[in-house]
Amino acid sequence: MARAKHAIFKLVTGVVIGLVSLSSAWAEEAVLTADVLSDYISQGYVSTAERKQFAASEIHCLAQAIYHESRGEPDRGQWAVASVILNRVDSRTYPDSVCGVVFQNAHMPNRCQFSFACDGRPDDGGNGNVIDRESWVQSNIMALIAYRKSLDGKRHEDGLTTAMHFHTTTVSPSWASAYTQVAAIGNHIFY
C-alpha cells in the first residue's frame, strides 16, 4: 500500500512539473489537484467495495452481539445492547470498530467482553427453530438500523446514550459497583 501511494505521488508530482512549463493558470490548477490528491492518498484511500465490505462486517458483528446477548429480551433491551457496543466504539477506551469491541479478548477464555464471543460455540445465529431464526432476522435488522444511525452520530430512540456496560440480573459482577446504573431493562442492568 505504501509503495502504491508513493508511486501515485511521484506520478502526480511529475504531471505537476510537466504542467508548470505549459502555463501559469494550468500550473495553479495542477498544484491544487496535486494537493488534493496528496491529502487523499495520505488519508488512505479505501474503495467503495472495501467500505461496503467493512460496513457489512460491522453490521454482522453487531447482529451477533444483539442476538446472543439479548434475544428474548424486549426490543428496548436489544436496542440498549446495540447502544452499549456503539458507545464503546465511540470511546477511546475500547477498539474503534464494532467487531473490535464485540470480539475484544475473545482469544482469552473468560476474558472476553461479551460471553458468547469466547464460549467456544458458533457465533452465527438463526440455525435453530422458528423463534431462533426470527430472532436472528430481527437482530440483523436492528444492527443495520443502529449502525446506520451511528454513522450519523445518533442512537436509536430506545437505546441508551451513555451506557458502556451491562450484565444480566442473575449475576453480580464485582465491577458493577464502580459504575452508576442508568437502566434496568428486561433481564439486564445497564451502567
PDB file of C-alpha atoms in Angstrom:
ATOM      1  CA  MET A   1       0.000   0.000   0.000  1.00  0.00           C
ATOM      2  CA  ALA A   2       2.830   2.407   0.884  1.00  0.00           C
ATOM      3  CA  ARG A   3       4.553   1.656  -2.441  1.00  0.00           C
ATOM      4  CA  ALA A   4       1.347   2.335  -4.356  1.00  0.00           C
ATOM      5  CA  LYS A   5       0.880   5.651  -2.554  1.00  0.00           C
ATOM      6  CA  HIS A   6       4.479   6.624  -3.270  1.00  0.00           C
ATOM      7  CA  ALA A   7       4.139   5.687  -6.953  1.00  0.00           C
ATOM      8  CA  ILE A   8       0.930   7.728  -7.305  1.00  0.00           C
ATOM      9  CA  PHE A   9       2.550  10.678  -5.525  1.00  0.00           C
ATOM     10  CA  LYS A  10       5.557  10.514  -7.890  1.00  0.00           C
ATOM     11  CA  LEU A  11       3.231  10.372 -10.882  1.00  0.00           C
ATOM     12  CA  VAL A  12       1.212  13.364  -9.675  1.00  0.00           C
ATOM     13  CA  THR A  13       4.395  15.305  -8.933  1.00  0.00           C
ATOM     14  CA  GLY A  14       5.717  14.536 -12.437  1.00  0.00           C
ATOM     15  CA  VAL A  15       2.475  15.706 -14.016  1.00  0.00           C
ATOM     16  CA  VAL A  16       2.583  18.920 -11.974  1.00  0.00           C
ATOM     17  CA  ILE A  17       6.157  19.654 -13.034  1.00  0.00           C
ATOM     18  CA  GLY A  18       5.199  18.994 -16.673  1.00  0.00           C
ATOM     19  CA  LEU A  19       2.191  21.300 -16.455  1.00  0.00           C
ATOM     20  CA  VAL A  20       4.177  24.116 -14.852  1.00  0.00           C
ATOM     21  CA  SER A  21       6.023  24.517 -18.136  1.00  0.00           C
ATOM     22  CA  LEU A  22       2.726  24.931 -20.051  1.00  0.00           C
ATOM     23  CA  SER A  23       1.079  27.919 -18.399  1.00  0.00           C
ATOM     24  CA  SER A  24       0.711  29.505 -15.012  1.00  0.00           C
ATOM     25  CA  ALA A  25      -3.110  29.009 -14.954  1.00  0.00           C
ATOM     26  CA  TRP A  26      -2.708  25.315 -15.606  1.00  0.00           C
ATOM     27  CA  ALA A  27       0.112  25.143 -13.129  1.00  0.00           C
ATOM     28  CA  GLU A  28      -2.050  26.616 -10.357  1.00  0.00           C
ATOM     29  CA  GLU A  29      -4.816  24.116 -11.111  1.00  0.00           C
ATOM     30  CA  ALA A  30      -2.295  21.274 -11.191  1.00  0.00           C
ATOM     31  CA  VAL A  31      -0.803  22.271  -7.852  1.00  0.00           C
ATOM     32  CA  LEU A  32      -4.278  22.391  -6.293  1.00  0.00           C
ATOM     33  CA  THR A  33      -5.067  18.976  -7.787  1.00  0.00           C
ATOM     34  CA  ALA A  34      -1.769  17.596  -6.514  1.00  0.00           C
ATOM     35  CA  ASP A  35      -2.516  18.929  -3.018  1.00  0.00           C
ATOM     36  CA  VAL A  36      -5.948  17.325  -3.030  1.00  0.00           C
ATOM     37  CA  LEU A  37      -4.572  14.023  -4.310  1.00  0.00           C
ATOM     38  CA  SER A  38      -1.749  14.113  -1.799  1.00  0.00           C
ATOM     39  CA  ASP A  39      -4.216  14.629   1.059  1.00  0.00           C
ATOM     40  CA  TYR A  40      -6.433  11.906  -0.376  1.00  0.00           C
ATOM     41  CA  ILE A  41      -3.530   9.476  -0.571  1.00  0.00           C
ATOM     42  CA  SER A  42      -2.243  10.285   2.918  1.00  0.00           C
ATOM     43  CA  GLN A  43      -5.693   9.663   4.416  1.00  0.00           C
ATOM     44  CA  GLY A  44      -5.634   6.171   2.993  1.00  0.00           C
ATOM     45  CA  TYR A  45      -7.906   5.687   0.043  1.00  0.00           C
ATOM     46  CA  VAL A  46     -10.487   2.979   0.584  1.00  0.00           C
ATOM     47  CA  SER A  47     -12.519   1.810  -2.372  1.00  0.00           C
ATOM     48  CA  THR A  48     -16.297   1.739  -2.259  1.00  0.00           C
ATOM     49  CA  ALA A  49     -16.236  -2.053  -2.381  1.00  0.00           C
ATOM     50  CA  GLU A  50     -13.900  -2.170   0.636  1.00  0.00           C
ATOM     51  CA  ARG A  51     -16.058   0.318   2.577  1.00  0.00           C
ATOM     52  CA  LYS A  52     -19.180  -1.718   1.809  1.00  0.00           C
ATOM     53  CA  GLN A  53     -17.464  -4.929   2.891  1.00  0.00           C
ATOM     54  CA  PHE A  54     -16.285  -3.288   6.132  1.00  0.00           C
ATOM     55  CA  ALA A  55     -19.788  -1.961   6.885  1.00  0.00           C
ATOM     56  CA  ALA A  56     -21.337  -5.380   6.208  1.00  0.00           C
ATOM     57  CA  SER A  57     -18.838  -6.966   8.578  1.00  0.00           C
ATOM     58  CA  GLU A  58     -19.561  -4.365  11.275  1.00  0.00           C
ATOM     59  CA  ILE A  59     -23.313  -4.901  10.931  1.00  0.00           C
ATOM     60  CA  HIS A  60     -22.830  -8.677  11.133  1.00  0.00           C
ATOM     61  CA  CYS A  61     -20.770  -8.399  14.333  1.00  0.00           C
ATOM     62  CA  LEU A  62     -23.381  -6.094  15.869  1.00  0.00           C
ATOM     63  CA  ALA A  63     -26.171  -8.511  14.885  1.00  0.00           C
ATOM     64  CA  GLN A  64     -24.279 -11.395  16.501  1.00  0.00           C
ATOM     65  CA  ALA A  65     -23.950  -9.463  19.750  1.00  0.00           C
ATOM     66  CA  ILE A  66     -27.591  -8.369  19.795  1.00  0.00           C
ATOM     67  CA  TYR A  67     -28.712 -11.927  19.072  1.00  0.00           C
ATOM     68  CA  HIS A  68     -26.508 -13.704  21.592  1.00  0.00           C
ATOM     69  CA  GLU A  69     -26.660 -11.131  24.369  1.00  0.00           C
ATOM     70  CA  SER A  70     -30.293 -10.075  24.215  1.00  0.00           C
ATOM     71  CA  ARG A  71     -32.575 -12.204  22.066  1.00  0.00           C
ATOM     72  CA  GLY A  72     -35.681 -12.896  24.049  1.00  0.00           C
ATOM     73  CA  GLU A  73     -35.386  -9.505  25.730  1.00  0.00           C
ATOM     74  CA  PRO A  74     -37.816  -6.675  24.980  1.00  0.00           C
ATOM     75  CA  ASP A  75     -36.931  -4.612  21.902  1.00  0.00           C
ATOM     76  CA  ARG A  76     -35.810  -1.736  24.128  1.00  0.00           C
ATOM     77  CA  GLY A  77     -33.292  -4.047  25.785  1.00  0.00           C
ATOM     78  CA  GLN A  78     -31.932  -5.166  22.427  1.00  0.00           C
ATOM     79  CA  TRP A  79     -31.538  -1.552  21.303  1.00  0.00           C
ATOM     80  CA  ALA A  80     -29.748  -0.846  24.589  1.00  0.00           C
ATOM     81  CA  VAL A  81     -27.258  -3.677  23.943  1.00  0.00           C
ATOM     82  CA  ALA A  82     -26.577  -2.242  20.482  1.00  0.00           C
ATOM     83  CA  SER A  83     -26.094   1.199  22.052  1.00  0.00           C
ATOM     84  CA  VAL A  84     -23.567  -0.109  24.589  1.00  0.00           C
ATOM     85  CA  ILE A  85     -21.477  -1.564  21.776  1.00  0.00           C
ATOM     86  CA  LEU A  86     -21.690   1.596  19.661  1.00  0.00           C
ATOM     87  CA  ASN A  87     -20.933   3.764  22.718  1.00  0.00           C
ATOM     88  CA  ARG A  88     -17.782   1.702  23.218  1.00  0.00           C
ATOM     89  CA  VAL A  89     -16.790   2.169  19.573  1.00  0.00           C
ATOM     90  CA  ASP A  90     -17.036   5.933  20.137  1.00  0.00           C
ATOM     91  CA  SER A  91     -14.960   5.717  23.333  1.00  0.00           C
ATOM     92  CA  ARG A  92     -11.166   5.944  23.314  1.00  0.00           C
ATOM     93  CA  THR A  93     -11.047   3.170  25.920  1.00  0.00           C
ATOM     94  CA  TYR A  94     -12.205   0.448  23.530  1.00  0.00           C
ATOM     95  CA  PRO A  95     -11.392  -0.633  19.973  1.00  0.00           C
ATOM     96  CA  ASP A  96     -12.665   1.724  17.261  1.00  0.00           C
ATOM     97  CA  SER A  97     -14.741  -0.813  15.340  1.00  0.00           C
ATOM     98  CA  VAL A  98     -17.850  -2.813  16.173  1.00  0.00           C
ATOM     99  CA  CYS A  99     -16.108  -6.129  15.524  1.00  0.00           C
ATOM    100  CA  GLY A 100     -13.148  -4.989  17.606  1.00  0.00           C
ATOM    101  CA  VAL A 101     -15.435  -4.173  20.538  1.00  0.00           C
ATOM    102  CA  VAL A 102     -17.578  -7.306  20.229  1.00  0.00           C
ATOM    103  CA  PHE A 103     -14.637  -9.692  19.953  1.00  0.00           C
ATOM    104  CA  GLN A 104     -12.204  -7.884  22.270  1.00  0.00           C
ATOM    105  CA  ASN A 105     -10.215 -10.538  24.198  1.00  0.00           C
ATOM    106  CA  ALA A 106     -12.190 -13.337  22.505  1.00  0.00           C
ATOM    107  CA  HIS A 107      -8.972 -15.327  22.234  1.00  0.00           C
ATOM    108  CA  MET A 108      -8.778 -15.478  26.056  1.00  0.00           C
ATOM    109  CA  PRO A 109     -11.222 -17.825  27.836  1.00  0.00           C
ATOM    110  CA  ASN A 110     -13.421 -15.958  30.326  1.00  0.00           C
ATOM    111  CA  ARG A 111     -11.765 -12.635  29.469  1.00  0.00           C
ATOM    112  CA  CYS A 112     -13.920 -11.555  26.558  1.00  0.00           C
ATOM    113  CA  GLN A 113     -16.195  -8.549  26.787  1.00  0.00           C
ATOM    114  CA  PHE A 114     -19.269 -10.489  25.653  1.00  0.00           C
ATOM    115  CA  SER A 115     -19.653 -14.067  26.839  1.00  0.00           C
ATOM    116  CA  PHE A 116     -20.781 -15.510  23.503  1.00  0.00           C
ATOM    117  CA  ALA A 117     -17.513 -14.385  21.888  1.00  0.00           C
ATOM    118  CA  CYS A 118     -15.364 -16.821  23.848  1.00  0.00           C
ATOM    119  CA  ASP A 119     -17.706 -19.664  24.793  1.00  0.00           C
ATOM    120  CA  GLY A 120     -16.414 -21.915  22.011  1.00  0.00           C
ATOM    121  CA  ARG A 121     -19.792 -22.261  20.301  1.00  0.00           C
ATOM    122  CA  PRO A 122     -20.622 -20.990  16.788  1.00  0.00           C
ATOM    123  CA  ASP A 123     -21.349 -17.261  16.818  1.00  0.00           C
ATOM    124  CA  ASP A 124     -23.851 -17.046  13.969  1.00  0.00           C
ATOM    125  CA  GLY A 125     -27.467 -17.413  14.912  1.00  0.00           C
ATOM    126  CA  GLY A 126     -30.723 -18.405  13.352  1.00  0.00           C
ATOM    127  CA  ASN A 127     -29.901 -22.066  12.820  1.00  0.00           C
ATOM    128  CA  GLY A 128     -32.444 -23.447  15.261  1.00  0.00           C
ATOM    129  CA  ASN A 129     -36.195 -23.348  15.481  1.00  0.00           C
ATOM    130  CA  VAL A 130     -38.528 -20.692  14.069  1.00  0.00           C
ATOM    131  CA  ILE A 131     -38.071 -18.445  17.117  1.00  0.00           C
ATOM    132  CA  ASP A 132     -34.270 -18.586  16.744  1.00  0.00           C
ATOM    133  CA  ARG A 133     -34.495 -17.745  13.041  1.00  0.00           C
ATOM    134  CA  GLU A 134     -36.909 -14.872  13.646  1.00  0.00           C
ATOM    135  CA  SER A 135     -34.678 -13.533  16.426  1.00  0.00           C
ATOM    136  CA  TRP A 136     -31.685 -13.714  14.076  1.00  0.00           C
ATOM    137  CA  VAL A 137     -33.521 -11.744  11.377  1.00  0.00           C
ATOM    138  CA  GLN A 138     -34.657  -9.156  13.932  1.00  0.00           C
ATOM    139  CA  SER A 139     -31.109  -8.816  15.291  1.00  0.00           C
ATOM    140  CA  ASN A 140     -29.798  -8.156  11.792  1.00  0.00           C
ATOM    141  CA  ILE A 141     -32.450  -5.527  11.102  1.00  0.00           C
ATOM    142  CA  MET A 142     -31.724  -3.809  14.421  1.00  0.00           C
ATOM    143  CA  ALA A 143     -27.987  -3.947  13.741  1.00  0.00           C
ATOM    144  CA  LEU A 144     -28.431  -2.351  10.319  1.00  0.00           C
ATOM    145  CA  ILE A 145     -30.585   0.458  11.707  1.00  0.00           C
ATOM    146  CA  ALA A 146     -28.334   1.048  14.736  1.00  0.00           C
ATOM    147  CA  TYR A 147     -25.166   1.062  12.615  1.00  0.00           C
ATOM    148  CA  ARG A 148     -26.606   3.485  10.054  1.00  0.00           C
ATOM    149  CA  LYS A 149     -27.758   5.826  12.822  1.00  0.00           C
ATOM    150  CA  SER A 150     -24.329   5.648  14.470  1.00  0.00           C
ATOM    151  CA  LEU A 151     -22.699   6.819  11.239  1.00  0.00           C
ATOM    152  CA  ASP A 152     -24.847   9.950  11.597  1.00  0.00           C
ATOM    153  CA  GLY A 153     -23.876  10.343  15.268  1.00  0.00           C
ATOM    154  CA  LYS A 154     -27.261   9.168  16.517  1.00  0.00           C
ATOM    155  CA  ARG A 155     -28.642   6.295  18.561  1.00  0.00           C
ATOM    156  CA  HIS A 156     -31.990   4.592  18.258  1.00  0.00           C
ATOM    157  CA  GLU A 157     -34.561   6.367  20.414  1.00  0.00           C
ATOM    158  CA  ASP A 158     -34.875   3.231  22.584  1.00  0.00           C
ATOM    159  CA  GLY A 159     -31.109   2.968  23.046  1.00  0.00           C
ATOM    160  CA  LEU A 160     -29.004   4.331  25.865  1.00  0.00           C
ATOM    161  CA  THR A 161     -26.639   7.170  25.046  1.00  0.00           C
ATOM    162  CA  THR A 162     -24.232   6.828  27.983  1.00  0.00           C
ATOM    163  CA  ALA A 163     -24.250   3.124  28.926  1.00  0.00           C
ATOM    164  CA  MET A 164     -20.934   1.342  28.454  1.00  0.00           C
ATOM    165  CA  HIS A 165     -21.588  -1.872  30.402  1.00  0.00           C
ATOM    166  CA  PHE A 166     -24.354  -4.310  31.177  1.00  0.00           C
ATOM    167  CA  HIS A 167     -24.934  -7.666  32.813  1.00  0.00           C
ATOM    168  CA  THR A 168     -27.843  -9.977  33.448  1.00  0.00           C
ATOM    169  CA  THR A 169     -29.817  -9.785  36.671  1.00  0.00           C
ATOM    170  CA  THR A 170     -28.680 -13.333  37.524  1.00  0.00           C
ATOM    171  CA  VAL A 171     -25.099 -12.249  38.263  1.00  0.00           C
ATOM    172  CA  SER A 172     -23.458  -9.627  40.468  1.00  0.00           C
ATOM    173  CA  PRO A 173     -20.081  -8.836  38.922  1.00  0.00           C
ATOM    174  CA  SER A 174     -17.520  -7.125  41.126  1.00  0.00           C
ATOM    175  CA  TRP A 175     -17.020  -4.336  38.570  1.00  0.00           C
ATOM    176  CA  ALA A 176     -20.673  -3.212  38.762  1.00  0.00           C
ATOM    177  CA  SER A 177     -20.181  -1.259  41.992  1.00  0.00           C
ATOM    178  CA  ALA A 178     -17.691   1.018  40.227  1.00  0.00           C
ATOM    179  CA  TYR A 179     -20.382   2.308  37.825  1.00  0.00           C
ATOM    180  CA  THR A 180     -23.711   4.104  38.077  1.00  0.00           C
ATOM    181  CA  GLN A 181     -26.750   2.160  36.958  1.00  0.00           C
ATOM    182  CA  VAL A 182     -28.613   4.001  34.199  1.00  0.00           C
ATOM    183  CA  ALA A 183     -31.324   1.455  33.354  1.00  0.00           C
ATOM    184  CA  ALA A 184     -32.767  -1.937  34.098  1.00  0.00           C
ATOM    185  CA  ILE A 185     -34.444  -3.397  31.026  1.00  0.00           C
ATOM    186  CA  GLY A 186     -35.751  -6.942  30.929  1.00  0.00           C
ATOM    187  CA  ASN A 187     -33.117  -9.194  32.447  1.00  0.00           C
ATOM    188  CA  HIS A 188     -30.245  -6.723  32.026  1.00  0.00           C
ATOM    189  CA  ILE A 189     -28.862  -3.901  34.121  1.00  0.00           C
ATOM    190  CA  PHE A 190     -27.053  -1.135  32.225  1.00  0.00           C
ATOM    191  CA  TYR A 191     -24.294   1.119  33.545  1.00  0.00           C
TER     192      TYR A 191
END
